[in-house]
Amino acid sequence: MRVLGIDPGLTRCGMGVVEGDVGRPLSLVDVNVIRTSSDVPVPQRLVTIERGIDAWLDEHQPDAVAVERIFARSDVSTIMGTAQAAGVAMVCAARRGLPIALHTPSEVKAAVSGNGRADKAQVGMMVTRILRLDAVPKPADAADALALAITHIWRGGAQARIDAAVAAAGGRRS
Amino acid sequence: MRVLGIDPGLTRCGMGVVEGDVGRPLSLVDVNVIRTSSDVPVPQRLVTIERGIDAWLDEHQPDAVAVERIFARSDVSTIMGTAQAAGVAMVCAARRGLPIALHTPSEVKAAVSGNGRADKAQVGMMVTRILRLDAVPKPADAADALALAITHIWRGGAQARIDAAVAAAGGRRS
């Protein structure tokens, strides 16, 4: 499966496309960061982000989109813009009927590094290893977007196997 | 001028269209509330809001859009959804090149009632008087959206007169 991970933000919105399945090597398809200037009014910045995401959905045709789940307890100075960028990302994907999953930063850190409190450098290093890249993707938003996509493939795969096992046992998920 | 006021929210997103100019009676064009169920995933709810706003922009062709400015210190349980709905509203307007203004709840309360700490009932009553309606618009989100549109016309008008006076005096706004 091919997953677009989005690390939402007004100033930098990371987008990473990863392809692969659980138990097989994953590969990088493309990674980019949409940047918008704080000199520009927020509505126009959001339109730039919308266009950037739409262009990537057109180009890479992912099977699913994973967006970082934002919490109100995050950094207050940037939280509103981050939430708005996340909303735009969700709308872009939902308009196309794509499955959308939200993963928390802890879930992503735990999935790629085994530690829910890993720092940015550790996440970047693990993304580099998992995707067998020559260098750590920069800026951190790019690495985070890739980590989201990796998390989605791995977590989705685990869930799919659980579903299959439950179905094979004649059970039903509540 | 015709202004669309939007009181953003995931569960209820108020939309109110008001027409008029400073110093003249204002009139209600239309008012509505987009409702989405909490049983539906957030991305789909945001798409419903986007479609509702787009439909109103098509139908009412406003000259400007006024959106409530959200603060991170607001109610934490609903703030993320509110911010995302506000982001979608801004994108809908910005895509069409419409002027967008954000007004804080205090600015709106002060503009329609003279008191920045007015309660919901007072705002509803003043909106009813200003637009010469037979009854207070319900729910509060509808009245708030109309109050936003009224605020925008009155504040915009004041600003336009200041600009004109400064220009007439040969000055320049910094």
mmCIF file of C-alpha atoms in Angstrom:
data_model
loop_
_atom_site.group_PDB
_atom_site.id
_atom_site.type_symbol
_atom_site.label_atom_id
_atom_site.label_comp_id
_atom_site.label_asym_id
_atom_site.label_seq_id
_atom_site.Cartn_x
_atom_site.Cartn_y
_atom_site.Cartn_z
ATOM 1 C CA MET A 1 0.000 0.000 0.000
ATOM 2 C CA ARG A 2 0.999 3.602 -0.562
ATOM 3 C CA VAL A 3 0.474 6.083 2.259
ATOM 4 C CA LEU A 4 0.774 9.853 2.345
ATOM 5 C CA GLY A 5 1.823 11.084 5.786
ATOM 6 C CA ILE A 6 1.113 14.726 6.594
ATOM 7 C CA ASP A 7 2.761 16.617 9.462
ATOM 8 C CA PRO A 8 0.503 19.685 9.462
ATOM 9 C CA GLY A 9 1.737 23.195 10.093
ATOM 10 C CA LEU A 10 1.212 26.684 8.711
ATOM 11 C CA THR A 11 4.878 27.579 8.322
ATOM 12 C CA ARG A 12 6.033 24.112 7.315
ATOM 13 C CA CYS A 13 3.671 21.304 6.331
ATOM 14 C CA GLY A 14 5.553 18.037 5.805
ATOM 15 C CA MET A 15 4.375 15.494 3.240
ATOM 16 C CA GLY A 16 5.916 12.044 2.889
ATOM 17 C CA VAL A 17 4.831 9.176 0.659
ATOM 18 C CA VAL A 18 5.882 5.649 1.615
ATOM 19 C CA GLU A 19 5.079 2.387 -0.122
ATOM 20 C CA GLY A 20 5.168 -1.118 1.284
ATOM 21 C CA ASP A 21 3.503 -3.656 3.525
ATOM 22 C CA VAL A 22 4.026 -5.046 6.995
ATOM 23 C CA GLY A 23 6.902 -7.534 7.086
ATOM 24 C CA ARG A 24 8.458 -6.246 3.897
ATOM 25 C CA PRO A 25 10.938 -3.440 3.320
ATOM 26 C CA LEU A 26 9.270 -0.050 2.971
ATOM 27 C CA SER A 27 10.378 2.439 0.367
ATOM 28 C CA LEU A 28 10.369 6.196 0.030
ATOM 29 C CA VAL A 29 8.289 7.455 -2.880
ATOM 30 C CA ASP A 30 8.626 11.197 -2.342
ATOM 31 C CA VAL A 31 8.966 13.759 0.413
ATOM 32 C CA ASN A 32 8.423 17.503 0.487
ATOM 33 C CA VAL A 33 7.595 20.418 2.751
ATOM 34 C CA ILE A 34 5.047 23.091 1.853
ATOM 35 C CA ARG A 35 6.259 26.405 3.249
ATOM 36 C CA THR A 36 4.174 29.518 3.701
ATOM 37 C CA SER A 37 5.326 32.885 4.981
ATOM 38 C CA SER A 38 3.957 34.470 8.142
ATOM 39 C CA ASP A 39 3.804 37.726 6.128
ATOM 40 C CA VAL A 40 0.863 36.268 4.206
ATOM 41 C CA PRO A 41 -2.667 36.253 5.707
ATOM 42 C CA VAL A 42 -3.686 32.897 7.188
ATOM 43 C CA PRO A 43 -6.505 32.196 4.696
ATOM 44 C CA GLN A 44 -4.084 32.492 1.761
ATOM 45 C CA ARG A 45 -1.550 30.319 3.575
ATOM 46 C CA LEU A 46 -4.207 27.648 4.024
ATOM 47 C CA VAL A 47 -5.072 27.811 0.323
ATOM 48 C CA THR A 48 -1.382 27.284 -0.530
ATOM 49 C CA ILE A 49 -1.346 24.226 1.730
ATOM 50 C CA GLU A 50 -4.574 22.930 0.188
ATOM 51 C CA ARG A 51 -3.129 23.271 -3.319
ATOM 52 C CA GLY A 52 0.109 21.571 -2.320
ATOM 53 C CA ILE A 53 -1.694 18.603 -0.792
ATOM 54 C CA ASP A 54 -4.131 18.323 -3.684
ATOM 55 C CA ALA A 55 -1.233 18.327 -6.146
ATOM 56 C CA TRP A 56 0.431 15.493 -4.224
ATOM 57 C CA LEU A 57 -2.749 13.455 -4.019
ATOM 58 C CA ASP A 58 -3.051 13.829 -7.793
ATOM 59 C CA GLU A 59 0.570 12.911 -8.407
ATOM 60 C CA HIS A 60 1.065 10.055 -5.955
ATOM 61 C CA GLN A 61 -2.447 8.572 -5.694
ATOM 62 C CA PRO A 62 -2.034 7.187 -2.160
ATOM 63 C CA ASP A 63 -4.301 4.446 -0.800
ATOM 64 C CA ALA A 64 -4.597 6.212 2.552
ATOM 65 C CA VAL A 65 -3.619 9.423 4.301
ATOM 66 C CA ALA A 66 -2.167 9.650 7.823
ATOM 67 C CA VAL A 67 -2.305 13.000 9.612
ATOM 68 C CA GLU A 68 -0.717 13.875 12.930
ATOM 69 C CA ARG A 69 -3.323 14.145 15.654
ATOM 70 C CA ILE A 70 -3.070 17.538 17.340
ATOM 71 C CA PHE A 71 -3.827 18.108 20.993
ATOM 72 C CA ALA A 72 -5.033 21.332 22.532
ATOM 73 C CA ARG A 73 -2.309 21.024 25.143
ATOM 74 C CA SER A 74 0.407 21.475 22.502
ATOM 75 C CA ASP A 75 2.315 24.722 22.020
ATOM 76 C CA VAL A 76 -0.347 27.408 22.303
ATOM 77 C CA SER A 77 1.385 29.935 20.050
ATOM 78 C CA THR A 78 1.171 27.714 16.979
ATOM 79 C CA ILE A 79 -1.687 25.370 17.837
ATOM 80 C CA MET A 80 -4.422 27.245 15.975
ATOM 81 C CA GLY A 81 -2.518 27.330 12.697
ATOM 82 C CA THR A 82 -1.536 23.689 13.084
ATOM 83 C CA ALA A 83 -5.146 22.687 13.730
ATOM 84 C CA GLN A 84 -6.324 24.655 10.706
ATOM 85 C CA ALA A 85 -3.669 23.096 8.469
ATOM 86 C CA ALA A 86 -4.679 19.647 9.775
ATOM 87 C CA GLY A 87 -8.317 20.442 8.985
ATOM 88 C CA VAL A 88 -7.401 21.392 5.427
ATOM 89 C CA ALA A 89 -5.369 18.190 5.032
ATOM 90 C CA MET A 90 -8.307 16.082 6.242
ATOM 91 C CA VAL A 91 -10.721 17.835 3.881
ATOM 92 C CA CYS A 92 -8.422 17.287 0.887
ATOM 93 C CA ALA A 93 -8.296 13.549 1.603
ATOM 94 C CA ALA A 94 -11.953 13.152 2.599
ATOM 95 C CA ARG A 95 -13.181 14.891 -0.562
ATOM 96 C CA ARG A 96 -11.548 12.067 -2.521
ATOM 97 C CA GLY A 97 -12.996 9.392 -0.277
ATOM 98 C CA LEU A 98 -9.561 8.301 0.918
ATOM 99 C CA PRO A 99 -9.248 6.531 4.283
ATOM 100 C CA ILE A 100 -7.778 8.938 6.831
ATOM 101 C CA ALA A 101 -6.104 7.988 10.086
ATOM 102 C CA LEU A 102 -4.867 10.262 12.829
ATOM 103 C CA HIS A 103 -1.819 9.127 14.790
ATOM 104 C CA THR A 104 -0.493 10.882 17.872
ATOM 105 C CA PRO A 105 3.160 11.957 18.083
ATOM 106 C CA SER A 106 3.708 9.284 20.784
ATOM 107 C CA GLU A 107 2.251 6.562 18.575
ATOM 108 C CA VAL A 108 4.526 7.605 15.735
ATOM 109 C CA LYS A 109 7.617 7.746 17.944
ATOM 110 C CA ALA A 110 6.799 4.357 19.455
ATOM 111 C CA ALA A 111 6.147 2.793 16.052
ATOM 112 C CA VAL A 112 9.389 3.881 14.398
ATOM 113 C CA SER A 113 11.755 3.837 17.383
ATOM 114 C CA GLY A 114 10.120 1.663 20.040
ATOM 115 C CA ASN A 115 10.089 4.651 22.371
ATOM 116 C CA GLY A 116 7.054 6.967 22.654
ATOM 117 C CA ARG A 117 9.298 9.703 24.026
ATOM 118 C CA ALA A 118 11.974 9.564 21.333
ATOM 119 C CA ASP A 119 13.366 12.939 20.274
ATOM 120 C CA LYS A 120 13.408 14.439 16.784
ATOM 121 C CA ALA A 121 16.929 13.177 16.080
ATOM 122 C CA GLN A 122 16.020 9.585 16.972
ATOM 123 C CA VAL A 123 12.903 9.682 14.805
ATOM 124 C CA GLY A 124 14.911 11.086 11.895
ATOM 125 C CA MET A 125 17.568 8.395 12.299
ATOM 126 C CA MET A 126 15.031 5.566 12.426
ATOM 127 C CA VAL A 127 13.183 6.886 9.360
ATOM 128 C CA THR A 128 16.514 6.968 7.541
ATOM 129 C CA ARG A 129 17.209 3.333 8.479
ATOM 130 C CA ILE A 130 13.719 2.013 7.807
ATOM 131 C CA LEU A 131 13.611 3.588 4.342
ATOM 132 C CA ARG A 132 17.336 2.860 3.713
ATOM 133 C CA LEU A 133 18.103 6.495 2.854
ATOM 134 C CA ASP A 134 21.554 8.004 2.461
ATOM 135 C CA ALA A 135 20.818 10.911 4.788
ATOM 136 C CA VAL A 136 18.286 12.015 7.380
ATOM 137 C CA PRO A 137 15.392 13.843 5.639
ATOM 138 C CA LYS A 138 15.431 17.569 6.445
ATOM 139 C CA PRO A 139 13.731 19.547 7.872
ATOM 140 C CA ALA A 140 12.268 17.580 10.793
ATOM 141 C CA ASP A 141 8.776 18.077 9.317
ATOM 142 C CA ALA A 142 9.797 15.969 6.328
ATOM 143 C CA ALA A 143 11.075 13.146 8.548
ATOM 144 C CA ASP A 144 7.951 13.382 10.720
ATOM 145 C CA ALA A 145 5.679 13.064 7.705
ATOM 146 C CA LEU A 146 7.551 9.935 6.591
ATOM 147 C CA ALA A 147 7.370 8.547 10.131
ATOM 148 C CA LEU A 148 3.586 9.049 10.052
ATOM 149 C CA ALA A 149 3.293 7.120 6.800
ATOM 150 C CA ILE A 150 5.497 4.296 8.155
ATOM 151 C CA THR A 151 3.405 4.175 11.347
ATOM 152 C CA HIS A 152 0.236 3.950 9.321
ATOM 153 C CA ILE A 153 1.464 1.025 7.244
ATOM 154 C CA TRP A 154 2.700 -0.883 10.297
ATOM 155 C CA ARG A 155 -0.275 -0.169 12.533
ATOM 156 C CA GLY A 156 -2.778 -0.707 9.732
ATOM 157 C CA GLY A 157 -1.101 -4.002 8.916
ATOM 158 C CA ALA A 158 -1.297 -5.168 12.522
ATOM 159 C CA GLN A 159 -4.958 -4.235 12.689
ATOM 160 C CA ALA A 160 -5.688 -6.019 9.428
ATOM 161 C CA ARG A 161 -4.060 -9.208 10.766
ATOM 162 C CA ILE A 162 -6.080 -8.992 13.968
ATOM 163 C CA ASP A 163 -9.247 -8.528 11.936
ATOM 164 C CA ALA A 164 -8.356 -11.521 9.752
ATOM 165 C CA ALA A 165 -7.583 -13.709 12.780
ATOM 166 C CA VAL A 166 -10.835 -12.750 14.479
ATOM 167 C CA ALA A 167 -12.803 -13.399 11.281
ATOM 168 C CA ALA A 168 -11.070 -16.784 10.793
ATOM 169 C CA ALA A 169 -12.008 -17.716 14.380
ATOM 170 C CA GLY A 170 -15.640 -16.978 13.502
ATOM 171 C CA GLY A 171 -15.721 -14.061 15.882
ATOM 172 C CA ARG A 172 -16.963 -10.603 15.379
ATOM 173 C CA ARG A 173 -15.261 -7.355 16.330
ATOM 174 C CA SER A 174 -17.373 -5.411 18.798
ATOM 175 C CA MET B 1 -22.211 45.631 0.971
ATOM 176 C CA ARG B 2 -23.179 42.048 1.626
ATOM 177 C CA VAL B 3 -21.290 40.111 4.282
ATOM 178 C CA LEU B 4 -21.335 36.432 5.215
ATOM 179 C CA GLY B 5 -20.615 35.922 8.904
ATOM 180 C CA ILE B 6 -19.445 32.468 9.960
ATOM 181 C CA ASP B 7 -19.477 31.223 13.552
ATOM 182 C CA PRO B 8 -17.333 28.114 13.085
ATOM 183 C CA GLY B 9 -17.972 24.839 14.852
ATOM 184 C CA LEU B 10 -17.974 21.132 14.053
ATOM 185 C CA THR B 11 -21.365 20.344 15.585
ATOM 186 C CA ARG B 12 -23.016 23.615 14.596
ATOM 187 C CA CYS B 13 -21.519 26.093 12.135
ATOM 188 C CA GLY B 14 -23.586 29.269 11.949
ATOM 189 C CA MET B 15 -23.840 31.244 8.698
ATOM 190 C CA GLY B 16 -25.534 34.625 8.477
ATOM 191 C CA VAL B 17 -25.737 36.966 5.506
ATOM 192 C CA VAL B 18 -26.392 40.669 6.163
ATOM 193 C CA GLU B 19 -26.654 43.504 3.680
ATOM 194 C CA GLY B 20 -26.243 47.215 4.281
ATOM 195 C CA ASP B 21 -23.860 50.053 4.973
ATOM 196 C CA VAL B 22 -22.754 52.080 7.954
ATOM 197 C CA GLY B 23 -25.375 54.676 8.915
ATOM 198 C CA ARG B 24 -28.180 52.874 7.105
ATOM 199 C CA PRO B 25 -30.516 50.137 8.294
ATOM 200 C CA LEU B 26 -29.030 46.680 7.846
ATOM 201 C CA SER B 27 -31.106 43.789 6.563
ATOM 202 C CA LEU B 28 -31.073 40.044 6.978
ATOM 203 C CA VAL B 29 -30.524 38.177 3.717
ATOM 204 C CA ASP B 30 -30.397 34.613 5.046
ATOM 205 C CA VAL B 31 -29.304 32.625 8.069
ATOM 206 C CA ASN B 32 -28.612 28.935 8.578
ATOM 207 C CA VAL B 33 -26.686 26.462 10.699
ATOM 208 C CA ILE B 34 -24.730 23.551 9.225
ATOM 209 C CA ARG B 35 -25.028 20.622 11.621
ATOM 210 C CA THR B 36 -22.808 17.550 11.626
ATOM 211 C CA SER B 37 -23.069 14.538 13.895
ATOM 212 C CA SER B 38 -20.330 13.519 16.288
ATOM 213 C CA ASP B 39 -20.974 9.932 15.075
ATOM 214 C CA VAL B 40 -19.317 10.864 11.778
ATOM 215 C CA PRO B 41 -15.505 10.994 11.434
ATOM 216 C CA VAL B 42 -14.066 14.530 11.621
ATOM 217 C CA PRO B 43 -12.768 14.632 8.022
ATOM 218 C CA GLN B 44 -16.275 13.893 6.669
ATOM 219 C CA ARG B 45 -17.766 16.490 9.003
ATOM 220 C CA LEU B 46 -15.317 19.072 7.665
ATOM 221 C CA VAL B 47 -16.276 18.183 4.095
ATOM 222 C CA THR B 48 -19.968 18.709 4.961
ATOM 223 C CA ILE B 49 -19.081 22.134 6.374
ATOM 224 C CA GLU B 50 -17.004 22.963 3.306
ATOM 225 C CA ARG B 51 -19.896 22.051 0.993
ATOM 226 C CA GLY B 52 -22.384 24.054 3.054
ATOM 227 C CA ILE B 53 -20.218 27.158 2.991
ATOM 228 C CA ASP B 54 -19.420 26.786 -0.712
ATOM 229 C CA ALA B 55 -23.128 26.462 -1.489
ATOM 230 C CA TRP B 56 -23.850 29.666 0.414
ATOM 231 C CA LEU B 57 -21.026 31.553 -1.273
ATOM 232 C CA ASP B 58 -22.506 30.488 -4.619
ATOM 233 C CA GLU B 59 -26.024 31.445 -3.628
ATOM 234 C CA HIS B 60 -25.451 34.713 -1.805
ATOM 235 C CA GLN B 61 -22.296 36.047 -3.489
ATOM 236 C CA PRO B 62 -21.088 38.086 -0.498
ATOM 237 C CA ASP B 63 -18.572 40.939 -0.886
ATOM 238 C CA ALA B 64 -16.680 39.812 2.205
ATOM 239 C CA VAL B 65 -16.564 37.024 4.790
ATOM 240 C CA ALA B 66 -16.224 37.531 8.540
ATOM 241 C CA VAL B 67 -15.098 34.572 10.651
ATOM 242 C CA GLU B 68 -14.933 34.406 14.426
ATOM 243 C CA ARG B 69 -11.336 34.534 15.618
ATOM 244 C CA ILE B 70 -10.611 31.531 17.826
ATOM 245 C CA PHE B 71 -8.224 31.610 20.742
ATOM 246 C CA ALA B 72 -6.300 28.672 22.118
ATOM 247 C CA ARG B 73 -7.489 29.608 25.585
ATOM 248 C CA SER B 74 -11.103 28.795 24.652
ATOM 249 C CA ASP B 75 -12.865 25.601 25.717
ATOM 250 C CA VAL B 76 -10.241 22.902 25.220
ATOM 251 C CA SER B 77 -12.712 20.073 24.559
ATOM 252 C CA THR B 78 -14.049 21.682 21.373
ATOM 253 C CA ILE B 79 -11.233 24.011 20.359
ATOM 254 C CA MET B 80 -9.598 21.684 17.830
ATOM 255 C CA GLY B 81 -12.809 21.081 15.899
ATOM 256 C CA THR B 82 -13.654 24.768 16.018
ATOM 257 C CA ALA B 83 -10.213 25.704 14.706
ATOM 258 C CA GLN B 84 -10.493 23.152 11.902
ATOM 259 C CA ALA B 85 -13.947 24.389 10.905
ATOM 260 C CA ALA B 86 -12.617 27.976 10.925
ATOM 261 C CA GLY B 87 -9.726 26.876 8.707
ATOM 262 C CA VAL B 88 -12.139 25.320 6.222
ATOM 263 C CA ALA B 89 -14.278 28.489 6.226
ATOM 264 C CA MET B 90 -11.203 30.632 5.521
ATOM 265 C CA VAL B 91 -10.090 28.361 2.678
ATOM 266 C CA CYS B 92 -13.540 28.452 1.053
ATOM 267 C CA ALA B 93 -13.500 32.267 1.041
ATOM 268 C CA ALA B 94 -9.819 32.670 0.128
ATOM 269 C CA ARG B 95 -10.127 30.322 -2.862
ATOM 270 C CA ARG B 96 -12.602 32.806 -4.329
ATOM 271 C CA GLY B 97 -10.388 35.788 -3.565
ATOM 272 C CA LEU B 98 -12.940 37.230 -1.125
ATOM 273 C CA PRO B 99 -11.743 39.608 1.611
ATOM 274 C CA ILE B 100 -11.742 37.784 4.938
ATOM 275 C CA ALA B 101 -11.759 39.401 8.353
ATOM 276 C CA LEU B 102 -11.476 37.743 11.742
ATOM 277 C CA HIS B 103 -13.303 39.355 14.647
ATOM 278 C CA THR B 104 -12.960 38.272 18.252
ATOM 279 C CA PRO B 105 -16.046 37.433 20.322
ATOM 280 C CA SER B 106 -15.394 40.576 22.419
ATOM 281 C CA GLU B 107 -15.262 42.776 19.335
ATOM 282 C CA VAL B 108 -18.543 41.316 18.123
ATOM 283 C CA LYS B 109 -20.252 41.736 21.490
ATOM 284 C CA ALA B 110 -18.967 45.301 21.791
ATOM 285 C CA ALA B 111 -20.058 46.183 18.256
ATOM 286 C CA VAL B 112 -23.647 44.949 18.532
ATOM 287 C CA SER B 113 -24.343 45.650 22.206
ATOM 288 C CA GLY B 114 -21.777 48.215 23.325
ATOM 289 C CA ASN B 115 -20.515 45.704 25.892
ATOM 290 C CA GLY B 116 -17.601 43.369 25.151
ATOM 291 C CA ARG B 117 -18.816 41.026 27.893
ATOM 292 C CA ALA B 118 -22.447 40.800 26.790
ATOM 293 C CA ASP B 119 -24.019 37.346 27.169
ATOM 294 C CA LYS B 120 -25.589 35.214 24.432
ATOM 295 C CA ALA B 121 -29.099 36.492 25.218
ATOM 296 C CA GLN B 122 -28.056 40.132 24.911
ATOM 297 C CA VAL B 123 -26.289 39.497 21.602
ATOM 298 C CA GLY B 124 -29.366 37.669 20.279
ATOM 299 C CA MET B 125 -31.644 40.505 21.354
ATOM 300 C CA MET B 126 -29.472 43.189 19.759
ATOM 301 C CA VAL B 127 -29.188 41.234 16.488
ATOM 302 C CA THR B 128 -32.976 40.972 16.475
ATOM 303 C CA ARG B 129 -33.339 44.734 16.935
ATOM 304 C CA ILE B 130 -30.619 45.750 14.481
ATOM 305 C CA LEU B 131 -32.071 43.564 11.723
ATOM 306 C CA ARG B 132 -35.685 44.309 12.766
ATOM 307 C CA LEU B 133 -36.576 40.626 13.072
ATOM 308 C CA ASP B 134 -39.757 39.232 14.608
ATOM 309 C CA ALA B 135 -37.887 36.793 16.839
ATOM 310 C CA VAL B 136 -34.380 36.070 18.104
ATOM 311 C CA PRO B 137 -32.548 33.821 15.598
ATOM 312 C CA LYS B 138 -32.038 30.321 16.997
ATOM 313 C CA PRO B 139 -29.772 28.565 17.823
ATOM 314 C CA ALA B 140 -27.206 30.992 19.297
ATOM 315 C CA ASP B 141 -24.779 30.055 16.498
ATOM 316 C CA ALA B 142 -27.180 31.616 13.984
ATOM 317 C CA ALA B 143 -27.419 34.850 15.977
ATOM 318 C CA ASP B 144 -23.633 34.894 16.452
ATOM 319 C CA ALA B 145 -23.038 34.528 12.717
ATOM 320 C CA LEU B 146 -25.360 37.478 12.034
ATOM 321 C CA ALA B 147 -23.629 39.484 14.772
ATOM 322 C CA LEU B 148 -20.291 38.799 13.041
ATOM 323 C CA ALA B 149 -21.642 40.062 9.717
ATOM 324 C CA ILE B 150 -23.073 43.197 11.402
ATOM 325 C CA THR B 151 -19.749 43.813 13.159
ATOM 326 C CA HIS B 152 -17.893 43.506 9.887
ATOM 327 C CA ILE B 153 -20.089 46.057 8.122
ATOM 328 C CA TRP B 154 -19.866 48.541 10.980
ATOM 329 C CA ARG B 155 -16.149 48.131 11.654
ATOM 330 C CA GLY B 156 -15.262 48.014 7.979
ATOM 331 C CA GLY B 157 -17.274 51.159 7.427
ATOM 332 C CA ALA B 158 -15.477 52.972 10.212
ATOM 333 C CA GLN B 159 -12.113 51.878 8.842
ATOM 334 C CA ALA B 160 -13.066 52.974 5.332
ATOM 335 C CA ARG B 161 -13.996 56.434 6.644
ATOM 336 C CA ILE B 162 -10.699 56.713 8.529
ATOM 337 C CA ASP B 163 -8.830 55.716 5.370
ATOM 338 C CA ALA B 164 -10.758 58.292 3.328
ATOM 339 C CA ALA B 165 -10.117 61.031 5.892
ATOM 340 C CA VAL B 166 -6.412 60.226 6.029
ATOM 341 C CA ALA B 167 -6.202 60.171 2.243
ATOM 342 C CA ALA B 168 -8.080 63.483 2.000
ATOM 343 C CA ALA B 169 -5.622 65.032 4.451
ATOM 344 C CA GLY B 170 -2.784 63.933 2.179
ATOM 345 C CA GLY B 171 -1.501 61.476 4.747
ATOM 346 C CA ARG B 172 -0.547 57.913 4.388
ATOM 347 C CA ARG B 173 -1.499 54.979 6.601
ATOM 348 C CA SER B 174 1.569 53.394 8.138
#
